[in-house]
Coordinates of C-alpha atoms in Angstrom, one line a residue:
Chain D
M1 CA 0.0 0.0 0.0
R2 CA 2.9 2.4 0.6
G3 CA 3.5 2.7 -3.1
V4 CA 0.0 4.0 -3.7
A5 CA 0.6 7.2 -1.9
R6 CA 3.3 8.1 -4.4
L7 CA 0.9 7.9 -7.3
A8 CA 0.0 11.0 -9.1
V9 CA -3.8 11.0 -9.1
H10 CA -5.6 13.3 -11.6
P11 CA -9.2 14.1 -11.9
L12 CA -11.4 12.2 -14.4
R13 CA -10.8 13.5 -17.8
Q14 CA -12.3 13.0 -21.2
L15 CA -11.1 9.9 -23.1
G16 CA -9.5 10.8 -26.4
R17 CA -11.9 11.0 -29.3
C18 CA -10.9 9.1 -32.4
C19 CA -9.6 11.7 -34.8
S20 CA -7.8 9.7 -37.4
N21 CA -8.1 6.3 -39.1
A22 CA -6.0 4.8 -36.4
C23 CA -7.2 1.6 -35.0
I24 CA -9.0 1.2 -31.6
M25 CA -8.3 -2.0 -29.7
L26 CA -11.2 -3.3 -27.5
K27 CA -10.7 -6.1 -24.9
L28 CA -13.8 -7.8 -23.7
G29 CA -12.9 -9.5 -20.5
G30 CA -13.9 -13.2 -20.0
S31 CA -15.6 -12.2 -16.7
V32 CA -17.9 -9.8 -18.6
I33 CA -18.9 -12.1 -21.5
T34 CA -19.2 -15.4 -19.6
K35 CA -20.7 -16.6 -16.4
K36 CA -17.5 -17.2 -14.4
R37 CA -18.9 -19.8 -12.1
E38 CA -20.8 -21.8 -14.7
P39 CA -18.5 -23.9 -17.0
M40 CA -18.9 -23.2 -20.8
T41 CA -21.7 -20.7 -20.1
A42 CA -21.8 -17.4 -22.0
N43 CA -23.4 -14.2 -20.7
L44 CA -25.4 -13.8 -23.8
K45 CA -27.2 -10.8 -22.4
A46 CA -23.9 -9.0 -21.9
I47 CA -22.6 -10.0 -25.4
K48 CA -25.8 -8.7 -27.1
R49 CA -25.6 -5.4 -25.1
L50 CA -21.9 -4.9 -26.0
A51 CA -22.7 -5.7 -29.7
R52 CA -25.4 -3.0 -29.6
E53 CA -22.9 -0.5 -28.0
I54 CA -20.2 -1.3 -30.5
A55 CA -22.6 -1.0 -33.4
T56 CA -23.8 2.4 -32.1
A57 CA -20.3 3.9 -31.7
S58 CA -18.7 5.4 -34.7
V59 CA -15.4 3.6 -34.9
E60 CA -13.6 3.4 -38.2
Q61 CA -11.1 0.7 -37.4
L62 CA -11.5 -1.7 -34.6
I63 CA -9.9 -4.9 -33.4
I64 CA -11.6 -6.9 -30.7
V65 CA -9.9 -9.4 -28.4
H66 CA -11.9 -11.4 -25.9
G67 CA -11.0 -13.4 -22.9
G68 CA -11.7 -17.0 -22.0
G69 CA -13.8 -16.8 -18.8
S70 CA -15.6 -20.0 -18.1
F71 CA -14.8 -21.5 -21.5
G72 CA -11.0 -21.6 -21.9
H73 CA -9.8 -21.2 -18.3
P74 CA -11.2 -24.4 -16.6
L75 CA -9.7 -26.6 -19.4
A76 CA -6.4 -24.8 -19.5
K77 CA -6.1 -25.2 -15.8
Q78 CA -7.2 -28.8 -15.7
Y79 CA -4.7 -29.8 -18.4
K80 CA -1.9 -27.5 -17.0
I81 CA -1.4 -25.9 -20.4
I82 CA 0.4 -22.9 -18.9
E83 CA 3.2 -25.3 -17.7
G84 CA 3.9 -26.4 -21.3
Y85 CA 4.0 -29.8 -22.8
R86 CA 5.0 -32.4 -20.2
D87 CA 2.7 -35.3 -20.6
P88 CA 0.9 -36.8 -23.7
A89 CA -2.4 -36.6 -21.7
Q90 CA -2.2 -32.8 -22.2
I91 CA -2.4 -33.0 -26.0
E92 CA -6.2 -33.6 -25.9
G93 CA -6.6 -30.8 -23.3
F94 CA -4.7 -28.4 -25.5
S95 CA -7.0 -29.0 -28.4
K96 CA -10.1 -29.0 -26.2
T97 CA -9.0 -25.6 -24.8
H98 CA -8.9 -24.1 -28.3
Q99 CA -12.2 -25.7 -29.2
A100 CA -13.8 -24.2 -26.1
M101 CA -12.4 -20.8 -27.1
L102 CA -13.7 -21.2 -30.6
E103 CA -17.2 -21.9 -29.2
L104 CA -17.2 -18.7 -27.2
N105 CA -15.7 -16.8 -30.2
K106 CA -18.5 -18.1 -32.4
L107 CA -21.1 -16.7 -30.0
V108 CA -19.3 -13.3 -29.9
V109 CA -18.8 -13.1 -33.7
N110 CA -22.3 -14.3 -34.6
T111 CA -23.8 -11.8 -32.2
L112 CA -21.7 -9.0 -33.7
I113 CA -22.7 -10.0 -37.2
S114 CA -26.4 -10.0 -36.3
H115 CA -25.8 -6.4 -35.1
N116 CA -24.4 -5.5 -38.5
I117 CA -20.8 -5.3 -37.3
P118 CA -18.4 -6.8 -40.0
A119 CA -16.8 -9.1 -37.4
F120 CA -14.4 -11.8 -38.6
S121 CA -13.0 -14.6 -36.4
V122 CA -9.2 -15.0 -36.3
S123 CA -7.7 -17.9 -34.4
P124 CA -4.5 -16.8 -32.5
S125 CA -3.2 -20.4 -32.4
S126 CA -3.2 -20.4 -36.3
C127 CA -1.1 -17.2 -36.6
V128 CA 1.0 -16.9 -33.4
V129 CA 3.8 -19.0 -32.0
T130 CA 5.2 -18.1 -28.6
K131 CA 8.7 -18.7 -27.0
A132 CA 8.6 -19.4 -23.3
G133 CA 5.1 -17.9 -23.2
R134 CA 5.9 -14.6 -25.0
I135 CA 4.9 -13.9 -28.6
Q136 CA 7.7 -14.9 -30.9
T137 CA 6.0 -14.7 -34.3
L138 CA 2.6 -13.2 -35.2
Y139 CA 1.5 -13.5 -38.9
D140 CA 0.0 -10.1 -39.8
G141 CA -1.0 -10.9 -43.4
A142 CA -4.6 -11.8 -42.8
L143 CA -5.1 -9.2 -40.1
T144 CA -3.7 -6.4 -42.3
R145 CA -6.0 -7.3 -45.2
L146 CA -9.0 -7.7 -42.9
L147 CA -8.6 -4.2 -41.6
A148 CA -8.0 -2.8 -45.1
T149 CA -11.2 -4.4 -46.3
G150 CA -13.3 -3.0 -43.5
F151 CA -13.6 -6.0 -41.2
V152 CA -13.5 -6.1 -37.4
P153 CA -11.1 -8.9 -36.6
V154 CA -12.2 -10.8 -33.4
L155 CA -9.4 -12.6 -31.6
F156 CA -9.2 -14.3 -28.2
G157 CA -6.9 -15.6 -25.5
D158 CA -5.9 -19.0 -26.8
A159 CA -3.9 -22.2 -26.3
V160 CA -0.9 -21.7 -28.7
L161 CA 2.2 -23.5 -29.8
D162 CA 5.4 -22.6 -28.0
S163 CA 8.9 -23.1 -29.5
D164 CA 10.4 -23.6 -26.0
K165 CA 7.9 -25.5 -24.0
G166 CA 5.7 -27.1 -26.6
F167 CA 2.6 -25.1 -25.8
A168 CA 1.5 -22.1 -23.8
V169 CA -1.5 -20.0 -22.9
L170 CA -1.5 -16.7 -24.8
S171 CA -3.6 -14.3 -22.7
G172 CA -5.8 -11.8 -24.5
D173 CA -4.0 -9.1 -22.6
Q174 CA -0.5 -10.0 -24.1
L175 CA -2.1 -10.4 -27.5
I176 CA -3.9 -7.0 -27.5
A177 CA -0.8 -5.2 -26.5
A178 CA 1.2 -6.8 -29.4
L179 CA -1.6 -6.1 -31.9
A180 CA -1.8 -2.5 -30.6
I181 CA 1.9 -2.0 -31.3
M182 CA 1.7 -3.8 -34.7
F183 CA -1.2 -1.7 -36.0
K184 CA -0.1 1.6 -34.3
A185 CA -3.4 1.7 -32.4
E186 CA -4.8 5.0 -31.2
K187 CA -5.9 3.5 -27.9
I188 CA -6.7 0.3 -26.0
I189 CA -9.9 0.0 -24.2
M190 CA -9.8 -2.8 -21.6
G191 CA -13.4 -3.8 -20.8
V192 CA -13.3 -5.5 -17.4
D193 CA -15.8 -6.2 -14.6
V194 CA -14.7 -3.5 -12.2
N195 CA -14.6 0.3 -12.6
G196 CA -10.9 0.5 -13.2
L197 CA -7.7 0.2 -11.2
Y198 CA -7.9 0.5 -7.4
P199 CA -5.0 0.7 -5.0
A200 CA -6.3 -2.6 -3.4
D201 CA -8.9 -5.2 -4.3
P202 CA -12.3 -3.4 -4.8
T203 CA -14.3 -6.6 -4.3
T204 CA -13.1 -6.9 -0.7
N205 CA -12.9 -3.2 0.1
A206 CA -15.8 -1.1 -1.1
Q207 CA -14.5 2.1 0.3
L208 CA -11.5 2.5 -2.1
D209 CA -11.1 5.4 -4.5
L210 CA -10.5 4.5 -8.1
L211 CA -7.2 5.6 -9.6
P212 CA -8.5 7.8 -12.5
H213 CA -5.2 8.4 -14.1
I214 CA -1.7 6.9 -13.7
T215 CA 1.5 7.1 -15.7
L216 CA 3.7 4.2 -16.7
K217 CA 6.1 5.2 -13.9
D218 CA 3.2 4.9 -11.4
L219 CA 2.3 1.6 -12.8
K220 CA 5.8 0.3 -12.5
I221 CA 6.1 1.5 -8.9
L222 CA 2.9 -0.4 -8.1
L223 CA 4.2 -3.5 -9.7
N224 CA 7.6 -3.3 -8.0
N225 CA 5.9 -2.9 -4.6
I226 CA 4.0 -6.1 -5.2
E227 CA 7.1 -7.9 -6.2
E228 CA 9.3 -6.6 -3.4
A229 CA 6.6 -7.4 -0.8
K230 CA 6.3 -10.9 -2.3
V231 CA 2.5 -10.6 -1.8
T232 CA -0.3 -11.5 -4.1
D233 CA -1.7 -8.8 -6.3
V234 CA -3.6 -6.6 -3.9
T235 CA -5.5 -5.0 -6.7
G236 CA -7.5 -8.2 -7.3
G237 CA -5.3 -9.4 -10.2
M238 CA -5.9 -6.3 -12.2
L239 CA -2.4 -5.1 -11.9
G240 CA -1.0 -8.4 -13.2
K241 CA -3.3 -8.1 -16.3
I242 CA -2.3 -4.5 -16.9
S243 CA 1.4 -5.3 -16.6
E244 CA 0.9 -7.2 -20.0
L245 CA 0.1 -3.8 -21.5
I246 CA 3.3 -2.1 -20.6
P247 CA 4.9 -2.6 -24.0
A248 CA 2.0 -0.9 -25.7
I249 CA 1.8 1.9 -23.1
S250 CA 5.6 2.4 -23.5
A251 CA 5.0 2.8 -27.2
G252 CA 2.7 5.7 -26.4
I253 CA -0.6 4.0 -26.7
K254 CA -3.2 5.3 -24.2
T255 CA -4.9 2.6 -22.3
F256 CA -8.3 2.9 -20.6
I257 CA -9.6 0.5 -18.0
V258 CA -13.4 0.6 -17.9
N259 CA -16.3 -1.4 -16.6
A260 CA -17.7 -3.3 -19.6
S261 CA -20.4 -4.8 -17.3
K262 CA -22.0 -1.4 -16.9
E263 CA -24.4 -0.2 -19.7
D264 CA -23.0 2.3 -22.1
T265 CA -19.4 2.4 -20.7
V266 CA -17.9 0.6 -23.7
Y267 CA -20.0 2.8 -26.1
K268 CA -18.8 6.0 -24.4
A269 CA -15.2 4.8 -24.3
L270 CA -15.2 4.0 -28.0
E271 CA -16.8 7.4 -28.7
G272 CA -14.2 9.2 -26.6
K273 CA -16.8 10.5 -24.2
K274 CA -16.4 11.0 -20.5
V275 CA -16.6 7.7 -18.6
V276 CA -15.6 6.4 -15.2
G277 CA -12.3 4.4 -15.5
T278 CA -8.5 4.5 -15.2
I279 CA -6.4 6.1 -17.9
I280 CA -2.8 4.8 -18.1
E281 CA -0.4 6.6 -20.4
K282 CA 3.3 6.9 -20.9
E283 CA 3.9 10.2 -19.2
Chain I
M1 CA -12.6 -38.5 -75.2
R2 CA -9.8 -38.8 -77.8
G3 CA -7.2 -38.0 -75.2
V4 CA -8.2 -40.9 -73.0
A5 CA -6.9 -43.5 -75.5
R6 CA -3.5 -42.0 -75.2
L7 CA -3.3 -42.6 -71.5
A8 CA -0.9 -45.2 -70.2
V9 CA -3.1 -47.5 -68.1
H10 CA -1.4 -49.7 -65.5
P11 CA -2.8 -52.4 -63.4
L12 CA -3.8 -51.6 -59.8
R13 CA -0.7 -51.6 -57.6
Q14 CA 0.0 -51.3 -53.9
L15 CA -0.2 -47.8 -52.5
G16 CA 3.2 -46.8 -51.1
R17 CA 3.6 -47.7 -47.4
C18 CA 4.8 -45.1 -45.0
C19 CA 8.5 -45.8 -44.5
S20 CA 9.8 -42.6 -43.1
N21 CA 8.6 -39.8 -40.8
A22 CA 7.3 -37.9 -43.9
C23 CA 3.9 -36.5 -43.6
I24 CA 0.8 -38.0 -45.2
M25 CA -1.9 -35.5 -46.5
L26 CA -5.5 -36.6 -46.3
K27 CA -8.3 -34.8 -48.0
L28 CA -11.8 -35.5 -46.8
G29 CA -14.2 -34.3 -49.5
G30 CA -17.1 -32.1 -48.6
S31 CA -19.4 -34.6 -50.5
V32 CA -18.2 -37.4 -48.1
I33 CA -18.5 -35.6 -44.8
T34 CA -21.7 -33.6 -45.4
K35 CA -25.1 -34.3 -46.9
K36 CA -24.7 -32.3 -50.1
R37 CA -28.4 -31.6 -50.6
E38 CA -29.2 -30.6 -47.0
P39 CA -27.8 -27.1 -46.1
M40 CA -25.5 -27.1 -43.0
T41 CA -25.9 -30.9 -42.4
A42 CA -23.0 -33.1 -41.6
N43 CA -22.8 -36.8 -42.4
L44 CA -21.9 -37.6 -38.8
K45 CA -22.0 -41.4 -39.6
A46 CA -19.3 -40.9 -42.2
I47 CA -17.2 -38.6 -40.0
K48 CA -17.3 -41.1 -37.2
R49 CA -16.4 -44.0 -39.5
L50 CA -13.5 -42.0 -41.0
A51 CA -12.3 -41.1 -37.5
R52 CA -12.2 -44.8 -36.6
E53 CA -10.3 -45.6 -39.8
I54 CA -7.7 -42.8 -39.2
A55 CA -7.3 -43.9 -35.5
T56 CA -6.8 -47.6 -36.6
A57 CA -4.1 -46.7 -39.3
S58 CA -0.6 -46.3 -38.1
V59 CA 0.4 -42.9 -39.5
E60 CA 3.2 -41.0 -37.8
Q61 CA 2.6 -37.5 -39.3
L62 CA -0.7 -36.6 -40.8
I63 CA -2.4 -33.3 -42.0
I64 CA -6.1 -33.4 -42.7
V65 CA -7.8 -30.9 -45.0
H66 CA -11.6 -31.1 -45.4
G67 CA -14.0 -29.6 -47.9
G68 CA -17.0 -27.4 -47.4
G69 CA -19.9 -29.5 -48.8
S70 CA -23.3 -28.2 -47.7
F71 CA -21.7 -25.9 -45.1
G72 CA -19.4 -23.5 -46.9
H73 CA -20.5 -23.8 -50.6
P74 CA -24.1 -22.5 -50.5
L75 CA -23.0 -19.4 -48.6
A76 CA -19.9 -18.8 -50.7
K77 CA -22.2 -19.1 -53.8
Q78 CA -25.0 -16.9 -52.4
Y79 CA -22.6 -14.1 -51.6
K80 CA -20.4 -14.6 -54.7
I81 CA -17.2 -14.8 -52.6
I82 CA -15.3 -16.3 -55.5
E83 CA -15.8 -13.1 -57.6
G84 CA -13.9 -11.1 -54.9
Y85 CA -15.1 -8.0 -53.0
R86 CA -17.5 -6.0 -55.1
D87 CA -20.3 -5.0 -52.8
P88 CA -20.4 -4.3 -49.0
A89 CA -23.3 -6.7 -48.8
Q90 CA -20.7 -9.5 -49.4
I91 CA -18.9 -8.6 -46.1
E92 CA -21.4 -10.4 -44.0
G93 CA -21.4 -13.4 -46.3
F94 CA -17.7 -13.7 -46.2
S95 CA -17.7 -13.9 -42.4
K96 CA -20.7 -16.3 -42.5
T97 CA -19.0 -18.6 -44.9
H98 CA -16.0 -18.9 -42.6
Q99 CA -18.3 -19.4 -39.6
A100 CA -20.1 -22.2 -41.4
M101 CA -16.8 -23.8 -42.2
L102 CA -15.7 -23.5 -38.5
E103 CA -19.0 -25.3 -37.6
L104 CA -18.2 -28.2 -39.8
N105 CA -14.5 -28.2 -38.7
K106 CA -15.7 -28.4 -35.1
L107 CA -17.7 -31.5 -35.8
V108 CA -14.7 -33.1 -37.6
V109 CA -12.1 -32.1 -34.9
N110 CA -14.3 -33.1 -32.0
T111 CA -15.1 -36.5 -33.5
L112 CA -11.4 -37.1 -34.2
I113 CA -10.5 -36.1 -30.6
S114 CA -13.1 -38.5 -29.3
H115 CA -11.4 -41.2 -31.2
N116 CA -8.1 -40.3 -29.5
I117 CA -6.6 -38.6 -32.6
P118 CA -4.6 -35.5 -31.5
A119 CA -6.5 -33.3 -33.9
F120 CA -6.1 -29.5 -33.8
S121 CA -8.1 -27.0 -35.7
V122 CA -6.2 -24.5 -37.9
S123 CA -8.1 -21.7 -39.7
P124 CA -6.8 -21.1 -43.2
S125 CA -8.2 -17.5 -43.2
S126 CA -6.0 -16.7 -40.2
C127 CA -2.8 -17.9 -41.8
V128 CA -3.2 -17.6 -45.6
V129 CA -3.6 -14.6 -47.9
T130 CA -4.2 -15.2 -51.6
K131 CA -3.5 -13.1 -54.7
A132 CA -6.0 -13.4 -57.5
G133 CA -7.2 -16.6 -55.8
R134 CA -3.8 -18.3 -55.6
I135 CA -1.9 -18.7 -52.2
Q136 CA 0.4 -15.7 -51.8
T137 CA 1.6 -16.2 -48.2
L138 CA 1.0 -19.1 -45.9
Y139 CA 2.3 -18.8 -42.3
D140 CA 3.9 -22.1 -41.4
G141 CA 5.0 -21.3 -37.8
A142 CA 2.0 -22.9 -36.0
L143 CA 1.7 -25.8 -38.4
T144 CA 5.4 -26.7 -38.1
R145 CA 5.1 -26.7 -34.3
L146 CA 1.9 -28.6 -34.3
L147 CA 3.5 -31.4 -36.4
A148 CA 6.6 -31.4 -34.2
T149 CA 4.5 -31.7 -31.1
G150 CA 2.6 -34.7 -32.5
F151 CA -0.7 -33.0 -33.4
V152 CA -2.8 -33.7 -36.5
P153 CA -3.6 -30.3 -37.9
V154 CA -7.1 -30.1 -39.4
L155 CA -7.6 -27.4 -42.0
F156 CA -10.4 -26.8 -44.5
G157 CA -11.4 -24.9 -47.6
D158 CA -12.1 -21.4 -46.5
A159 CA -13.1 -17.9 -47.3
V160 CA -9.8 -16.0 -47.3
L161 CA -8.4 -12.5 -47.8
D162 CA -7.0 -11.7 -51.2
S163 CA -4.5 -9.0 -51.9
D164 CA -5.9 -8.4 -55.4
K165 CA -9.6 -8.9 -55.2
G166 CA -10.4 -8.4 -51.5
F167 CA -11.4 -11.9 -50.8
A168 CA -11.4 -15.3 -52.4
V169 CA -12.4 -18.9 -51.9
L170 CA -9.4 -21.1 -51.1
S171 CA -10.3 -24.6 -52.0
G172 CA -9.2 -27.5 -49.9
D173 CA -7.5 -28.9 -53.0
Q174 CA -5.3 -25.9 -53.6
L175 CA -4.5 -25.8 -49.9
I176 CA -3.5 -29.5 -49.6
A177 CA -1.2 -29.2 -52.6
A178 CA 0.6 -26.2 -51.1
L179 CA 0.9 -27.9 -47.7
A180 CA 2.1 -31.1 -49.3
I181 CA 5.0 -29.2 -50.9
M182 CA 5.7 -27.1 -47.8
F183 CA 6.0 -30.2 -45.6
K184 CA 7.6 -32.5 -48.2
A185 CA 4.7 -34.9 -47.9
E186 CA 5.2 -38.6 -48.8
K187 CA 1.8 -38.8 -50.4
I188 CA -1.6 -37.1 -50.8
I189 CA -4.7 -39.2 -50.3
M190 CA -7.8 -37.5 -51.9
G191 CA -10.9 -39.0 -50.2
V192 CA -13.8 -38.3 -52.6
D193 CA -17.2 -39.9 -53.2
V194 CA -16.3 -41.9 -56.3
N195 CA -13.8 -44.7 -56.9
G196 CA -11.2 -42.5 -58.6
L197 CA -10.6 -40.8 -61.9
Y198 CA -12.7 -42.0 -64.8
P199 CA -12.4 -41.1 -68.5
A200 CA -15.9 -39.6 -68.3
D201 CA -18.5 -38.9 -65.6
P202 CA -19.1 -42.1 -63.6
T203 CA -22.3 -40.9 -62.2
T204 CA -23.9 -40.8 -65.7
N205 CA -22.1 -43.7 -67.2
A206 CA -21.8 -46.8 -65.0
Q207 CA -19.9 -48.9 -67.6
L208 CA -16.7 -46.9 -67.4
D209 CA -13.4 -48.4 -66.4
L210 CA -11.5 -46.5 -63.7
L211 CA -8.1 -45.1 -64.6
P212 CA -5.9 -46.9 -62.0
H213 CA -2.7 -45.1 -62.8
I214 CA -1.9 -42.0 -64.7
T215 CA 1.2 -39.8 -65.0
L216 CA 1.4 -36.1 -64.9
K217 CA 1.8 -36.1 -68.7
D218 CA -1.5 -38.1 -69.0
L219 CA -3.2 -35.7 -66.6
K220 CA -2.1 -32.6 -68.6
I221 CA -3.3 -34.3 -71.9
L222 CA -6.7 -34.8 -70.3
L223 CA -6.9 -31.2 -69.1
N224 CA -5.8 -29.8 -72.5
N225 CA -8.4 -31.8 -74.3
I226 CA -11.1 -30.4 -72.0
E227 CA -9.8 -26.9 -72.6
E228 CA -9.4 -27.2 -76.4
A229 CA -12.8 -28.7 -76.8
K230 CA -14.3 -25.9 -74.6
V231 CA -16.5 -28.4 -73.0
T232 CA -17.3 -28.9 -69.3
D233 CA -15.3 -31.4 -67.4
V234 CA -16.5 -34.7 -68.6
T235 CA -15.0 -36.5 -65.6
G236 CA -17.7 -35.0 -63.4
G237 CA -15.6 -32.2 -62.1
M238 CA -12.9 -34.5 -60.7
L239 CA -10.3 -33.4 -63.3
G240 CA -10.7 -29.8 -62.3
K241 CA -10.2 -30.6 -58.7
I242 CA -7.1 -32.7 -59.5
S243 CA -5.6 -30.0 -61.6
E244 CA -5.1 -28.1 -58.3
L245 CA -2.7 -30.9 -57.3
I246 CA -0.4 -30.5 -60.3
P247 CA 2.2 -28.5 -58.4
A248 CA 2.5 -31.2 -55.7
I249 CA 2.6 -34.0 -58.3
S250 CA 5.2 -32.1 -60.2
A251 CA 7.2 -31.9 -57.0
G252 CA 7.2 -35.7 -56.9
I253 CA 4.4 -36.3 -54.4
K254 CA 2.3 -39.3 -55.3
T255 CA -1.4 -38.7 -55.2
F256 CA -4.1 -41.3 -54.6
I257 CA -7.7 -40.7 -55.5
V258 CA -9.9 -43.1 -53.4
N259 CA -13.5 -43.4 -52.4
A260 CA -13.7 -42.2 -48.8
S261 CA -17.5 -43.1 -48.8
K262 CA -16.5 -46.8 -48.9
E263 CA -15.7 -48.5 -45.6
D264 CA -12.0 -49.1 -45.0
T265 CA -10.7 -47.4 -48.2
V266 CA -9.1 -44.5 -46.3
Y267 CA -7.8 -46.9 -43.7
K268 CA -6.1 -49.0 -46.4
A269 CA -4.8 -46.0 -48.3
L270 CA -3.3 -44.6 -45.1
E271 CA -1.7 -48.0 -44.3
G272 CA -0.3 -48.3 -47.9
K273 CA -2.5 -51.4 -48.6
K274 CA -4.0 -52.3 -51.9
V275 CA -7.1 -50.3 -52.6
V276 CA -9.3 -49.4 -55.6
G277 CA -8.4 -45.9 -56.8
T278 CA -6.4 -43.8 -59.2
I279 CA -2.7 -43.2 -58.6
I280 CA -1.2 -40.0 -60.1
E281 CA 2.5 -39.6 -60.1
K282 CA 5.1 -37.5 -61.8
E283 CA 6.4 -40.1 -64.3

């Protein structure tokens, strides 16, 4: 907690409006679009609402990455995919994890299409290889053409092949940061199930004030404090997720953490309107 | 028909047994694994039987490519995907074609997994871009690692991005030939719904003798005759499909056309046992 006092906290400010053809990256958290405690169960109501919000917003170029929630995570955990390939029994689990993610992706893409969004499914495991869990190669041919043709590519956290450990889990967070850099994104909108970044876990302490604006330096201080204290992530895991975005933030891409479970938040964030959330930027 | 008399016809001979770690390519025709006249209807009985046959055969390295049948074809036709991007109304159809193919691919992959085959879905549209309908780039990173880890990649004919005409249809036939060359395949087994290549359409003339063995030269003569006569493909479309395999046959990869609708044919072809069919090879 000591590190938090050193944060520069700014008042809420307007999220940057799209003013060029630059791409906006939107993450739809697994905890928003699935029912976390019910295996392989989508939150269809939330997916439909988000599709409506995305359809209403005027965004020229958009890439969507969604998380796994109750689809990918239980299988990835059961078969210890994150530990790499150690046992032939994992082979089936690796494929099943991807199939589960394709199932969730199908629901997201089909809902977006039915709301007249030109969504197109892209499988990360078909175009990414990691090395020790970090993206080593990412084929941009199809994505570049999809964007040029006017599609909204829809990717997801996936079980992927790894050149060091056989296979790995590629989180939607690592993927969205890499894509943001690759396509020189204007901003990243991280749609999660809390209002933004808090100095501690908001689900266990309701009295906390949201951090409306932090810099990369602030973020690194928070992360260092966690590491030095050898404690679990007191922000409820949010800081760990956001640490994946550091390469994109370092490249100057503004990142907004907003509550995608709340009506109109994603719409407003896409439109560059005022919205409750945490802005993280380089300086 | 004149060209047929010039073909060198050999007696049936044993299909080459796998004697190295080289990869075998297996095409499962859309007319075998779907019910052609019923939109979006799989032939689950055939898919299960084929999964059993593949599981029983001892193949070290295998890549499977399946066709679209009643899943991809009606949508691709409805939205004129093959003509390229001409009208924004096609955008939805392009995505829907891919979603339909993913649906069929899911049934194939899940059935293979349930028969203990380490199948893994790979989306061609995520890792291929064509130029005027021909493969321009094909990302091999994930496929190479899948094979090295012991997986059976399962791809399919797909709606893909095209650098010339916006989008295109990538046939499973063009794809399997490119993959066969890329991975120096030992042989290609084309599982179709007829016994092999006939000198005319076997569905309208039951008295025809199968061509058990033809060379690349013979194949080219047949194709030239069709072109010169400006007639439709008298072999019932089979010759047009096989013409996609010429680059692989030219590279020395033996190709076997067999009837995947007949019990045990694919099993025997994978095992290198005697089977009714057409062998096409370079010389």
